[in-house]
GROMACS .gro file of C-alpha atoms in nm:
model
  260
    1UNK     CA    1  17.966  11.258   6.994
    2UNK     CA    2  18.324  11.282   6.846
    3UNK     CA    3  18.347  11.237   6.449
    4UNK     CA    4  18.473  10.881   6.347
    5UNK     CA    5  18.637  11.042   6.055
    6UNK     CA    6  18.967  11.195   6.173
    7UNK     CA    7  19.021  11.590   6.099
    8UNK     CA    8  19.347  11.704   6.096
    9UNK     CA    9  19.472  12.044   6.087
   10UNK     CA   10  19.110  12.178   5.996
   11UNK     CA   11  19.125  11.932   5.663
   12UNK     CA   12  18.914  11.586   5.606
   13UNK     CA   13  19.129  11.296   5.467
   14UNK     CA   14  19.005  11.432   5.143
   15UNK     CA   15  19.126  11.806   5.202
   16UNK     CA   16  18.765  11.922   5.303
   17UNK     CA   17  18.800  12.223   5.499
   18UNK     CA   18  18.636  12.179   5.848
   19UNK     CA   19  18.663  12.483   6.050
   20UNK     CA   20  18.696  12.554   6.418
   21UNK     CA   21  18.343  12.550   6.560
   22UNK     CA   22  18.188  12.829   6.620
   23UNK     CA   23  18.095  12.946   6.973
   24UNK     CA   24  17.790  13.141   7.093
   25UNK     CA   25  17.910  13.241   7.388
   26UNK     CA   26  18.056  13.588   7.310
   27UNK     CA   27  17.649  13.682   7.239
   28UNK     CA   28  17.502  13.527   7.511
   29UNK     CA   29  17.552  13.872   7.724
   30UNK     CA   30  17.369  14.058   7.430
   31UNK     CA   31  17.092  14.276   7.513
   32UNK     CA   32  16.892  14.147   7.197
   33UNK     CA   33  16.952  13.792   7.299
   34UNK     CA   34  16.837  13.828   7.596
   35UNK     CA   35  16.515  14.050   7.483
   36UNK     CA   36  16.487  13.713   7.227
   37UNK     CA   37  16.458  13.498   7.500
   38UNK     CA   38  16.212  13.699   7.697
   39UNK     CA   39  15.947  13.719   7.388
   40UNK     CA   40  15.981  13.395   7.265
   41UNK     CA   41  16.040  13.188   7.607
   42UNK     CA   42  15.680  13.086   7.815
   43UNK     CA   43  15.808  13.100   8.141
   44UNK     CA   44  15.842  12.735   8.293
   45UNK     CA   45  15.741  12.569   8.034
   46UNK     CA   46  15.888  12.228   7.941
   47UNK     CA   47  15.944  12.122   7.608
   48UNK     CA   48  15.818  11.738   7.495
   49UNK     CA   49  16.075  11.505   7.459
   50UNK     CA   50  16.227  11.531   7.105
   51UNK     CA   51  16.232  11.171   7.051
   52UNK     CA   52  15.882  11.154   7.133
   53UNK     CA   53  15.760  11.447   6.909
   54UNK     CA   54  15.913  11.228   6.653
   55UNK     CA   55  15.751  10.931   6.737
   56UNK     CA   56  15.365  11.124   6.767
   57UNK     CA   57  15.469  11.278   6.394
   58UNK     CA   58  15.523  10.940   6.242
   59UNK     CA   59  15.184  10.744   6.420
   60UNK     CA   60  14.975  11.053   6.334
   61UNK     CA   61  15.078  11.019   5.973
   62UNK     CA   62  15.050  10.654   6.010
   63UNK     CA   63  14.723  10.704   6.195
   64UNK     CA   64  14.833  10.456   6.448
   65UNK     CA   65  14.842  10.757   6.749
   66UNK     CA   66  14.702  10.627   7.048
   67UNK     CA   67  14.765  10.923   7.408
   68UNK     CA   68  14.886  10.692   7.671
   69UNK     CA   69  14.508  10.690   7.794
   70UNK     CA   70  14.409  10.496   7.500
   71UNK     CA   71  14.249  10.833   7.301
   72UNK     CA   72  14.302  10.800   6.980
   73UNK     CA   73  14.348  11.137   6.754
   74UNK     CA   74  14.395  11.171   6.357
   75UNK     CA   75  14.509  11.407   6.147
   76UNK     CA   76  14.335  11.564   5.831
   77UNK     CA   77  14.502  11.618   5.583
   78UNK     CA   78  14.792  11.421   5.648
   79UNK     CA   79  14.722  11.099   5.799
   80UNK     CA   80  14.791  10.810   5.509
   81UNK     CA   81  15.026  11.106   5.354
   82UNK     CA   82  15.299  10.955   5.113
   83UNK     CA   83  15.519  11.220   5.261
   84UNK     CA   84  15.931  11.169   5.318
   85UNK     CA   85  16.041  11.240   5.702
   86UNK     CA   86  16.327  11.423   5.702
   87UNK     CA   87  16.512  11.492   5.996
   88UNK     CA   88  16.776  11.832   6.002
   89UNK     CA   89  17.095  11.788   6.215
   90UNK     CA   90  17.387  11.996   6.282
   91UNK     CA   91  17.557  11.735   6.518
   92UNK     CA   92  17.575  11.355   6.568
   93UNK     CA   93  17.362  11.387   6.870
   94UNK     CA   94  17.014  11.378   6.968
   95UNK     CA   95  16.831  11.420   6.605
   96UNK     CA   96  17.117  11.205   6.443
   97UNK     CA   97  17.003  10.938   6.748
   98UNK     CA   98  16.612  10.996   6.645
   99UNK     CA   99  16.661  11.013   6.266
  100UNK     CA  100  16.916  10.708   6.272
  101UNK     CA  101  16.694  10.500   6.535
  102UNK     CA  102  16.363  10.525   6.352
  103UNK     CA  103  16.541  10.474   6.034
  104UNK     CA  104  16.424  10.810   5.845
  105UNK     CA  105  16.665  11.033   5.642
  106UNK     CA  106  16.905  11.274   5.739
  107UNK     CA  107  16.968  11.647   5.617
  108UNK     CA  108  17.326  11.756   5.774
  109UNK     CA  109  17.408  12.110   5.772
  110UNK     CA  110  17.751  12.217   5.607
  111UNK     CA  111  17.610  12.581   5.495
  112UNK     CA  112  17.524  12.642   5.827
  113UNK     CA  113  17.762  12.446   6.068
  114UNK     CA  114  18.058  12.322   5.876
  115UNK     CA  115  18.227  12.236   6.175
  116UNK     CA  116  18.002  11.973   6.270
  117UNK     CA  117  17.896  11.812   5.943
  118UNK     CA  118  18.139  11.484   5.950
  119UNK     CA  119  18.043  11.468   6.341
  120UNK     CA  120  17.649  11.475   6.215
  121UNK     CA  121  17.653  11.198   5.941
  122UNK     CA  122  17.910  10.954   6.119
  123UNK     CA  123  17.673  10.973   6.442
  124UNK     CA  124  17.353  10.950   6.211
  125UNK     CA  125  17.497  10.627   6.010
  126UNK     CA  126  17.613  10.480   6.334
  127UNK     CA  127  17.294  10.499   6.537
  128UNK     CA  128  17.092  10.349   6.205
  129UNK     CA  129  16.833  10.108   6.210
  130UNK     CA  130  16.685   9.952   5.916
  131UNK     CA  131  16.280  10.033   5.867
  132UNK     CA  132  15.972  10.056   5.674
  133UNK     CA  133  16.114  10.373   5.519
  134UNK     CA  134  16.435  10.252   5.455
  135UNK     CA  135  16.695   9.953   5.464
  136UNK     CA  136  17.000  10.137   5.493
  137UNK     CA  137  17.148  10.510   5.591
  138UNK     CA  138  17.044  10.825   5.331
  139UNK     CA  139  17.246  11.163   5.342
  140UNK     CA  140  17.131  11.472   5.207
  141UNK     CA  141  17.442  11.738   5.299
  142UNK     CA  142  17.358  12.140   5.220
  143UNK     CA  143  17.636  12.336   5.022
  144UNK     CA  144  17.627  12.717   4.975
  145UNK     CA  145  17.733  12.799   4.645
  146UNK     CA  146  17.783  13.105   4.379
  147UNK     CA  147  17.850  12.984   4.064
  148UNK     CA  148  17.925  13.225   3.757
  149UNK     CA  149  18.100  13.246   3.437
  150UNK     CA  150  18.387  13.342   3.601
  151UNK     CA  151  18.569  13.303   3.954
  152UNK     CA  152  18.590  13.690   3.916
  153UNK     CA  153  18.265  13.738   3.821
  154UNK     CA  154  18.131  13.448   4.150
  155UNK     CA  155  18.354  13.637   4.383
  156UNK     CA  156  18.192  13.983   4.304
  157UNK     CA  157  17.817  13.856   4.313
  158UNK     CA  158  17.930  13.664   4.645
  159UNK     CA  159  18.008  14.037   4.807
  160UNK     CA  160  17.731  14.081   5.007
  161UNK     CA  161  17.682  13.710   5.211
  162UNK     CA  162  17.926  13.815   5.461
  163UNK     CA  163  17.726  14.103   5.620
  164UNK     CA  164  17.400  13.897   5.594
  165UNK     CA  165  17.537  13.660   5.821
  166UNK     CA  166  17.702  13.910   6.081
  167UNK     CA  167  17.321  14.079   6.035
  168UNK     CA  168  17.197  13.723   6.150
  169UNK     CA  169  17.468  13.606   6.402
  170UNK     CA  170  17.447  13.922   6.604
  171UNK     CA  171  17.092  13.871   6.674
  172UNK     CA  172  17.004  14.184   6.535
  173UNK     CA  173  16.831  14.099   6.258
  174UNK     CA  174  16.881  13.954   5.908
  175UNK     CA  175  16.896  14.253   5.672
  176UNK     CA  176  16.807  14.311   5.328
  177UNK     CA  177  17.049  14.130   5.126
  178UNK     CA  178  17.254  14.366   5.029
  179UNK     CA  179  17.364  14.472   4.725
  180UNK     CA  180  17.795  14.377   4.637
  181UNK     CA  181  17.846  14.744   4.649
  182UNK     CA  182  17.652  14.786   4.967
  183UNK     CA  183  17.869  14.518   5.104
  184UNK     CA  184  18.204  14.629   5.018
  185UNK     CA  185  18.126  14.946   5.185
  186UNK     CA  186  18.084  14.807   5.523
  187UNK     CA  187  18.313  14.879   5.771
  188UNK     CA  188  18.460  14.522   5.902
  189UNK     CA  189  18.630  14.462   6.219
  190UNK     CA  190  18.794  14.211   6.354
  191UNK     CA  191  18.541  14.100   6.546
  192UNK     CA  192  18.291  14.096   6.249
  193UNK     CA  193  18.562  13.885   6.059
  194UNK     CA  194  18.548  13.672   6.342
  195UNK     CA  195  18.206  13.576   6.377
  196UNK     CA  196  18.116  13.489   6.020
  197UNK     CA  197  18.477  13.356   5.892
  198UNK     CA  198  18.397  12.958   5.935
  199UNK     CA  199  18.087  13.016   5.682
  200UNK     CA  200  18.304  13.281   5.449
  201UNK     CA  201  18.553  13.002   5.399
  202UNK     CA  202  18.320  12.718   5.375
  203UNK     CA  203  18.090  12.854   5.105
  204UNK     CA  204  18.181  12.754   4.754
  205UNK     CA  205  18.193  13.048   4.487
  206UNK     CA  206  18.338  13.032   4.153
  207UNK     CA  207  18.276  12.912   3.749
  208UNK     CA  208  18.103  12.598   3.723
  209UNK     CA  209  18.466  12.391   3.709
  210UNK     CA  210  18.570  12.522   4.030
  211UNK     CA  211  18.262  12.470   4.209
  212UNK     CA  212  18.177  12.122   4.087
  213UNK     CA  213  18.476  12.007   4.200
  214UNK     CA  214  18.423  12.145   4.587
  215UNK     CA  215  18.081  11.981   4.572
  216UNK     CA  216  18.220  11.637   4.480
  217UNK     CA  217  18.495  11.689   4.738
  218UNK     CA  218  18.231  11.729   5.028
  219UNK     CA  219  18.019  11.461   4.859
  220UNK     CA  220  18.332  11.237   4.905
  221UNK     CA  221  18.364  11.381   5.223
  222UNK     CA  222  18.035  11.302   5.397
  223UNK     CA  223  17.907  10.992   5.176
  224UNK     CA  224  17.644  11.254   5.064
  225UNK     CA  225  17.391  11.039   4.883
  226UNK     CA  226  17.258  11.393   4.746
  227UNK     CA  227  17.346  11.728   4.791
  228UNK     CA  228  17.118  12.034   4.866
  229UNK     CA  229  17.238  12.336   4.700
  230UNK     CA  230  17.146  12.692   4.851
  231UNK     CA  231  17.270  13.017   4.640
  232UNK     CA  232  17.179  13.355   4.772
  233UNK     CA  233  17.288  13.707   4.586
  234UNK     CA  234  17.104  14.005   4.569
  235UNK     CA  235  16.967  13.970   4.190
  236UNK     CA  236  16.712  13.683   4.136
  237UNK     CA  237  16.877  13.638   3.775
  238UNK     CA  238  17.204  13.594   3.917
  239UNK     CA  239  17.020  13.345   4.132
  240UNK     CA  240  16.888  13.143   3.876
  241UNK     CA  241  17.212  13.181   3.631
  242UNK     CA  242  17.376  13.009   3.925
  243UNK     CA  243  17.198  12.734   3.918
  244UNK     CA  244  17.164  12.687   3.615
  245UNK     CA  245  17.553  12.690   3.496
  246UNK     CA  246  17.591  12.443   3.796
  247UNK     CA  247  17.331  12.192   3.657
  248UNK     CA  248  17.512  12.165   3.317
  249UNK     CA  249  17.833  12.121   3.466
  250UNK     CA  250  17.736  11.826   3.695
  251UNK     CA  251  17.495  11.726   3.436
  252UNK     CA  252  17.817  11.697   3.203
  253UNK     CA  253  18.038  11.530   3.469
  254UNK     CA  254  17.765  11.222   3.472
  255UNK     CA  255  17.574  11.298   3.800
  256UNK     CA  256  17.218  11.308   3.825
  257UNK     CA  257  16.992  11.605   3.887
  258UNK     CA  258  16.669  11.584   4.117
  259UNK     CA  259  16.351  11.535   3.821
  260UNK     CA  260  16.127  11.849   3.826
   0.00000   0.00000   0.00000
């Protein structure tokens, strides 16, 4: 489904970046795909219906599930849960349809497919129906961020995200995070460039000023009613300084923080 928001020259209105998407085809001929597909794929097998799955998740929990024979079946734990359904979409198709039909919330990915996020959340608000869970459309929208004192000292602890996600996009495996030395040691080529560029540019690294402002620009962006905030580096302290110099600083700019 094509994005009601217009993109032009790689920008939202807002000056978002929204990169070129990224295409899967140069790995489909990979050995290690293909060796993927074998181990995980039962031979002609058929997948349910992802609409349906949905729909047995929500009567089990609601312990309404009848089969279409008339059995019923229940679920324990779980059934009478006071759980939120979530549903996870990189596109405005199929679970924007299913999460925007039944009325449930939406997680769209811009950490992991920032070329698709606007498509994701205009197709999720325009296939919304109002329900027991909720009377109008609710956007969660992913961010990944490296937040330090200083845009120096972001950039440096950042070093090492770039041949994690080669590690994963290859199919070869994610490695050990490595450390920012370990990282600026590896030997990039163009083609490595290539295939992790739209998430190097799209990931938001710098002091708490800088940062803060790139995570109200994609709120703005997507009509993000929250934002989830992943931060990887190599130290857990870094990890957790991260966070926590990003709390104060939207704390301090008037937005509200998720109660613990």
């Amino acid at each position: 489904m094509p994005t009601a928001t217009p993109v032009v020259d790689g920008r939202a209105p807002n000056g978002l970046l929204i990169p070129p998407r990224f295409s899967f085809e140069q790995l489909l001929g990979s050995p290690r795909i293909a060796l993927q597909r074998r181990l995980l794929l039962l031979p002609g097998a058929e997948s349910q219906d992802y609409a349906e799955q949905i729909d047995d998740i929500l009567a089990l929990l609601a312990g309404t599930y009848r089969s279409a024979e008339g059995v019923e079946a229940h679920v324990v734990p779980g059934e009478g849960a006071d759980v939120e359904v979530w549903i996870l979409g990189s596109s405005g198709g199929e679970s924007a349809a299913v999460a925007g039909g039944n009325g449930l919330r939406f997680a769209a990915n811009y950490h992991v497919s920032p070329a698709t996020v606007l498509e994701a959340v205009d197709g999720y608000r325009s296939f919304f129906q109002p329900s027991e869970f909720l009377d109008k459309p609710y956007v969660s929208v992913s961010a990944d961020v490296v937040v330090a004192e200083s845009d120096a000292t972001a950039r440096a602890l950042a070093t090492g995200y770039g041949p994690w996600v080669r590690s994963i996009r290859t199919a070869e495996g994610a490695i050990e995070y490595p450390t920012p030395e370990e990282a600026r040691a590896h030997p990039w080529t163009d083609e490595d460039r290539a295939l992790v560029q739209d998430r190097l540019d799209t990931r938001f690294v710098g002091s708490p000023g800088r940062v803060a402002d790139q995570l109200e620009q994609l709120q703005e962006a997507t009509g993000a009613d929250e934002l989830l905030i992943t931060t990887i580096t190599h130290d857990h302290t870094d990890r957790v300084r991260s966070y926590e110099l990003l709390a104060e600083e939207w704390r301090r700019r008037g937005h509200s923080l998720p109660s613990s």
